[in-house]
Short mmCIF file of C-alpha atoms and ligand atoms in Angstrom, two decimals:
data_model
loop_
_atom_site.label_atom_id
_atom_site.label_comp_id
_atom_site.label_asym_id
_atom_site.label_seq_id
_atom_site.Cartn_x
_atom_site.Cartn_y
_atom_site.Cartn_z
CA UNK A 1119 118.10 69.32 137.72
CA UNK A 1120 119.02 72.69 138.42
CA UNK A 1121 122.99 73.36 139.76
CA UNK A 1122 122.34 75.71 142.37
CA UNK A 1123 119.24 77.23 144.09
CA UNK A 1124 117.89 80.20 143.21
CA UNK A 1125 118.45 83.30 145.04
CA UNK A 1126 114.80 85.14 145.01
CA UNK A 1127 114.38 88.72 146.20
CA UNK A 1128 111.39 89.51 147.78
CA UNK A 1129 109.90 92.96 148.27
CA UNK A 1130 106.62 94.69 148.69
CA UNK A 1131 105.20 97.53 151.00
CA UNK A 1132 104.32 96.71 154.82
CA UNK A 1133 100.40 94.95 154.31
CA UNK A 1134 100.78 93.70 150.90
CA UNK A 1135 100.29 90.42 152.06
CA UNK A 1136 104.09 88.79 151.63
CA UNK A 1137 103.86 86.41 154.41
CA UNK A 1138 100.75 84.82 154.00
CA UNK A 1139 101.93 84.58 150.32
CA UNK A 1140 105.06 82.92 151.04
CA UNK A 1141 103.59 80.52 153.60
CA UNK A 1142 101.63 78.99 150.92
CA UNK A 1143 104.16 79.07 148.89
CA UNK A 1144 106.48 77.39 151.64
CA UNK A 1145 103.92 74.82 151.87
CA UNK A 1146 103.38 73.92 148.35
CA UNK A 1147 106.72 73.19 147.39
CA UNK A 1148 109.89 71.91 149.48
CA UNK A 1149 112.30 72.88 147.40
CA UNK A 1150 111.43 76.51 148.72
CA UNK A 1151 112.93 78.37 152.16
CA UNK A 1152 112.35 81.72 153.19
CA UNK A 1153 115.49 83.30 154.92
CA UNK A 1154 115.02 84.35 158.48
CA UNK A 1155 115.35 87.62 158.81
CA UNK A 1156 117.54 89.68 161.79
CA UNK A 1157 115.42 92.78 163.53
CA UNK A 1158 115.83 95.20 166.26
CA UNK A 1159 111.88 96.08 166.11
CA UNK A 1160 109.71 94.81 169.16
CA UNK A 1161 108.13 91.21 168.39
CA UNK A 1162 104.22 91.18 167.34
CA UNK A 1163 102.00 89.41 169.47
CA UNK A 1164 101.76 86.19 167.42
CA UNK A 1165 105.56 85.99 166.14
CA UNK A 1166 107.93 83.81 167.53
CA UNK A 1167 111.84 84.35 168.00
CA UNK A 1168 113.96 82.41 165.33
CA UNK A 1169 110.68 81.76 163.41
CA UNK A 1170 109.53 85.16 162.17
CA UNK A 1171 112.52 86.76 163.12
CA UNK A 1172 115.51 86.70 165.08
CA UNK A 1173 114.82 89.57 167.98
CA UNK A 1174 117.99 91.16 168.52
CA UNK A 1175 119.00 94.29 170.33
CA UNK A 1176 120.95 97.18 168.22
CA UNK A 1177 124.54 96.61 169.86
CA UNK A 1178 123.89 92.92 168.71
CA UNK A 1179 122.83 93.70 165.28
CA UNK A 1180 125.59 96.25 164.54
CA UNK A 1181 128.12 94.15 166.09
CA UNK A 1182 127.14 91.13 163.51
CA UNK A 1183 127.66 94.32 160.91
CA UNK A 1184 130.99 94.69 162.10
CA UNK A 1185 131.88 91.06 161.84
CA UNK A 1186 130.44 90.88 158.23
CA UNK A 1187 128.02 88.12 158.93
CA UNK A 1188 125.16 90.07 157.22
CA UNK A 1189 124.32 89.40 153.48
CA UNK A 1190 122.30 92.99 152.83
CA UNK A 1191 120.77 95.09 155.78
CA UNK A 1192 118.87 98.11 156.22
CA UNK A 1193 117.36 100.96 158.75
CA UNK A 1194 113.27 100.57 157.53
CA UNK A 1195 111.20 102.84 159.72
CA UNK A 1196 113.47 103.38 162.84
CA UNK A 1197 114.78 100.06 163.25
CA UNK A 1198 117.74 97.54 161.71
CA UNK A 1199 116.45 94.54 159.29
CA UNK A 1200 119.44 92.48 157.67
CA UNK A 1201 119.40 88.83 156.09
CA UNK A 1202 122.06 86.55 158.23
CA UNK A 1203 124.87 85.35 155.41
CA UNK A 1204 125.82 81.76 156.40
CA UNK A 1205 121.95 79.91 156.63
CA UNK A 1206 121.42 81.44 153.00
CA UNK A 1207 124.56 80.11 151.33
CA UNK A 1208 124.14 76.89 152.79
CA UNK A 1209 120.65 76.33 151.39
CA UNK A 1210 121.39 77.71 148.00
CA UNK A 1211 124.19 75.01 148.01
CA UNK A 1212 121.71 72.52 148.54
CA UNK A 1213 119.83 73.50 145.38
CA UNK A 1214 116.70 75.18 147.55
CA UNK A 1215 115.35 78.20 146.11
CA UNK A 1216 116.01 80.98 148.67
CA UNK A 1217 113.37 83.89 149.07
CA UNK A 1218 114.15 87.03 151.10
CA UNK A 1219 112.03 88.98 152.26
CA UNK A 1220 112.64 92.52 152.30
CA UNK A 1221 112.05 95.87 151.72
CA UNK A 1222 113.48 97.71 148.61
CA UNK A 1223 117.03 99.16 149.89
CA UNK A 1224 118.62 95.67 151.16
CA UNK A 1225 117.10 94.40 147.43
CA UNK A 1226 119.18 96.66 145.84
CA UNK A 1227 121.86 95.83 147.58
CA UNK A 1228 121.71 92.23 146.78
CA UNK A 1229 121.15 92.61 143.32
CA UNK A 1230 124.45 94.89 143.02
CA UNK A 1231 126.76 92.29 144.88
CA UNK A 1232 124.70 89.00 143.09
CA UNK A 1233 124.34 88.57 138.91
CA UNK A 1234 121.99 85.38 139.62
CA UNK A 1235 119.15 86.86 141.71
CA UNK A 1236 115.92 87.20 140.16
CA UNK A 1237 113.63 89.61 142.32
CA UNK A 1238 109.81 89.95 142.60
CA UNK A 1239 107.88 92.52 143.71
CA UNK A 1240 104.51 91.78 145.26
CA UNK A 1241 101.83 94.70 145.08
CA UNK A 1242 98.66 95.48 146.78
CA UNK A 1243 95.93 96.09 144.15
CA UNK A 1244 95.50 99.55 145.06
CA UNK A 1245 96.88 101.94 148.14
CA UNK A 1246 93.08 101.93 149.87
CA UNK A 1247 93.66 97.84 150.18
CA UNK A 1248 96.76 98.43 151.49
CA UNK A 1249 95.59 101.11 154.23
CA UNK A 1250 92.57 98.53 154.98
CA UNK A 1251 94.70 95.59 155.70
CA UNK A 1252 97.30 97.40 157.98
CA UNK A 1253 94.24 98.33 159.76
CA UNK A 1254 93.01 95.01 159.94
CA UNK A 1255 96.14 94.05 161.32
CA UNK A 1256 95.35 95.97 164.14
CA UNK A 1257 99.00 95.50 165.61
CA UNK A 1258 100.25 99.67 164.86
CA UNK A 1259 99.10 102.94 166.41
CA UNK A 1260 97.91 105.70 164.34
CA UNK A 1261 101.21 107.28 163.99
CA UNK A 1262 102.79 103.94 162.34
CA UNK A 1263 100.25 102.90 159.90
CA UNK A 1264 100.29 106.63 158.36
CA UNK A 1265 104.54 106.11 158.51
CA UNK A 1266 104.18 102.85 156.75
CA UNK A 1267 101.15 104.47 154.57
CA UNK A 1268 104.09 107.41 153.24
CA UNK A 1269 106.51 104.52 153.04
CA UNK A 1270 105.11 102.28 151.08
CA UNK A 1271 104.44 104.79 148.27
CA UNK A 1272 107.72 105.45 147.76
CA UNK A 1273 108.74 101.70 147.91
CA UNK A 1274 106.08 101.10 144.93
CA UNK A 1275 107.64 103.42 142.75
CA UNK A 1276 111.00 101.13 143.21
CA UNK A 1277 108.83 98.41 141.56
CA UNK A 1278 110.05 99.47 137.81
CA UNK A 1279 113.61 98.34 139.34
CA UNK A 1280 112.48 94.70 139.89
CA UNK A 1281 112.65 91.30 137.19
CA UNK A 1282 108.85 90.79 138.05
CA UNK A 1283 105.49 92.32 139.97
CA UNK A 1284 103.02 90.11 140.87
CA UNK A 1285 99.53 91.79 142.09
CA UNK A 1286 98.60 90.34 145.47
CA UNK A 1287 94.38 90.20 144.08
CA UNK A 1288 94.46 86.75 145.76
CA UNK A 1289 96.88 84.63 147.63
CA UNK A 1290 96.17 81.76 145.39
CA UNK A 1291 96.42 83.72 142.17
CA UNK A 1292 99.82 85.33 143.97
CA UNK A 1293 101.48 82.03 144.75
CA UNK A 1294 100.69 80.61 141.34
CA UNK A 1295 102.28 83.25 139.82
CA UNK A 1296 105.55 83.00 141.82
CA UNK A 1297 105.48 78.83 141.36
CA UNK A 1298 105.31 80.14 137.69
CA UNK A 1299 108.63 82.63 137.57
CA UNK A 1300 110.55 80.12 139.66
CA UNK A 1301 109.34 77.26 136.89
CA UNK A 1302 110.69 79.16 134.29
CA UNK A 1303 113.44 80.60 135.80
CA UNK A 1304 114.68 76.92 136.58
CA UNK A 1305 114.21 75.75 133.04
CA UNK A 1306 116.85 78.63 131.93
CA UNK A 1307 119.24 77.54 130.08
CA UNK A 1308 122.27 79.59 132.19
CA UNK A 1309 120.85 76.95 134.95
CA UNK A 1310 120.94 74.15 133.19
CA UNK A 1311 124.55 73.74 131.49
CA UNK A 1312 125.82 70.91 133.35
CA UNK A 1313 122.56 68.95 132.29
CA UNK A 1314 123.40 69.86 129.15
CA UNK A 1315 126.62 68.75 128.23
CA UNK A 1316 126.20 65.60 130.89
CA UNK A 1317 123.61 64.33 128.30
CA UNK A 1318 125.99 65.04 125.29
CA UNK A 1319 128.70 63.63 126.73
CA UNK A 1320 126.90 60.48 128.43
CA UNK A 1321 125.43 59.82 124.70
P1 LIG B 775 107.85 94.21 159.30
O1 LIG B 775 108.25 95.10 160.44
O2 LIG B 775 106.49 94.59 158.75
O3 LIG B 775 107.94 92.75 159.65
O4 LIG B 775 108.90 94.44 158.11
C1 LIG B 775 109.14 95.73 157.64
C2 LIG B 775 109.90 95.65 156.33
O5 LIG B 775 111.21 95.10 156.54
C3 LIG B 775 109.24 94.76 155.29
O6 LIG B 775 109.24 95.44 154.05
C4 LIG B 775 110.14 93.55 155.24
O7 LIG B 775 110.15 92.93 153.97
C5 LIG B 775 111.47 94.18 155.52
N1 LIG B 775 112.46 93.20 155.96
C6 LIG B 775 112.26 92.07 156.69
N2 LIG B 775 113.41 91.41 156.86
C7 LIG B 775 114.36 92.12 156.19
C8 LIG B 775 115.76 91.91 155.99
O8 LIG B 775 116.37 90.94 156.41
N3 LIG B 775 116.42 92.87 155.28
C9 LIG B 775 115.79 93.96 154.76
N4 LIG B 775 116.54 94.81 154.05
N5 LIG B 775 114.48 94.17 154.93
C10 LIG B 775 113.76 93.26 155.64
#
C-alpha cells in the first residue's frame, strides 16, 4: 500500500484529447480523481457547473487568490484557470491519485512548490490532428481555434520540461500508458518505506 496519493500533473495543448483520456481513465480505476478545476471562461454547451468546472466570475476568482485558497492558477487565453487547494489535499490524504489538469504555466508552478509530483504530458500525434479535432469540436470561432492553434505550439515545446509524454494515437493506447506510469510510480520505493520497515519489524 502506498502512504499517500499521488499528485499527477496533467498537461497537453487545447484538442489533444485530455478529457476523454482521463474519463477512461476515471472509470477504470477508483483509486483515481481528477481535480475540478476553477474558470472565468463561458461554459460549453455540454459542461456542467461543479462537474467540468466551477464557473466563476473574475472578482470571485481573484478574490479566492487573495484568500490563498488556490493551489497553482493561471491567465490561458484571456481568462483565469486555477486548481481549488482544500478538495486536492483531502484526496491525496486519502491515498487517491490526484490528476490536474492543466495547461503548462500552473504545472510549473506546482512542480516548484511540490518534490512528489510526477507530471505527464499528453500530445497530439501531429499539429494537423490537433487543428482537425478543435474543428471537430465545433464549439470556437475562427479567431479562437487559430489562438489556441499558436498556443499550443508553444505549450509543446514545454513538453521536454515534463517526467513523461504520452502520444494521444488512441485513447486506449493513452490510458494504458498512464495506468502504466502510475503502476510504477506506486511501486517506488520513496512510496513504499513504511511497508518496508512494517514488514521488518512485524517479522
Ligand atoms: P479549456 O478552456 O479548453 O477547458 O482549457 C484550456 C486550458 O486550461 C487547458 O490546457 C486546460 O488544461 C487548462 N486548465 C484547466 N483547468 C486548469 C487549472 O485549474 N489550472 C491551470 N493552470 N490550467 C487549467
Amino acid at each position: 500500500m502506498s502512504e499517500k496519493g499521488i499528485l499527477v500533473v496533467f498537461s497537453g495543448p487545447s484538442g489533444s484529447g485530455k478529457d476523454t483520456v482521463l474519463n477512461e481513465l476515471v472509470k477504470a480505476d477508483s483509486n483515481v480523481k481528477v481535480s475540478v478545476s476553477m474558470t472565468t471562461r463561458e461554459k460549453r454547451d455540454g459542461e456542467i457547473d461543479g462537474v467540468h468546472y466551477y464557473f466563476v466570475t473574475r472578482e470571485y476568482f481573484e478574490k479566492k487568490i487573495s484568500e490563498n485558497s488556490m493551489l497553482e492558477y493561471a491567465e490561458y487565453a484571456k481568462n483565469y484557470y486555477g486548481t481549488p487547494a482544500e478538495p486536492v489535499d483531502e484526496m491525496l490524504s486519502q491515498g487517491k491519485s490526484v490528476i490536474l489538469k492543466i495547461e503548462v504555466q500552473g504545472a510549473e508552478q506546482i512542480r516548484n512548490r511540490y518534490d512528489d509530483v510526477i507530471s505527464i504530458f499528453l500530445m497530439p500525434p501531429s499539429l494537423r490532428v490537433l487543428e482537425q479535432r478543435l474543428r471537430g469540436r465545433g464549439t470556437e470561432d475562427e479567431e479562437t481555434i487559430q489562438h489556441r492553434l499558436f498556443i499550443a505550439k508553444e505549450e509543446i515545446r514545454k513538453a521536454y520540461d515534463y517526467d513523461y509524454v504520452v502520444i494521444n494515437e488512441s485513447i486506449e493506447s493513452a490510458v494504458a500508458d498512464i495506468e502504466a506510469i502510475l503502476c510504477a510510480e506506486k511501486c517506488k520505493i520513496e512510496r513504499n518505506k513504511k511497508t518496508v520497515s512494517e514488514v521488518i519489524n512485524n517479522v
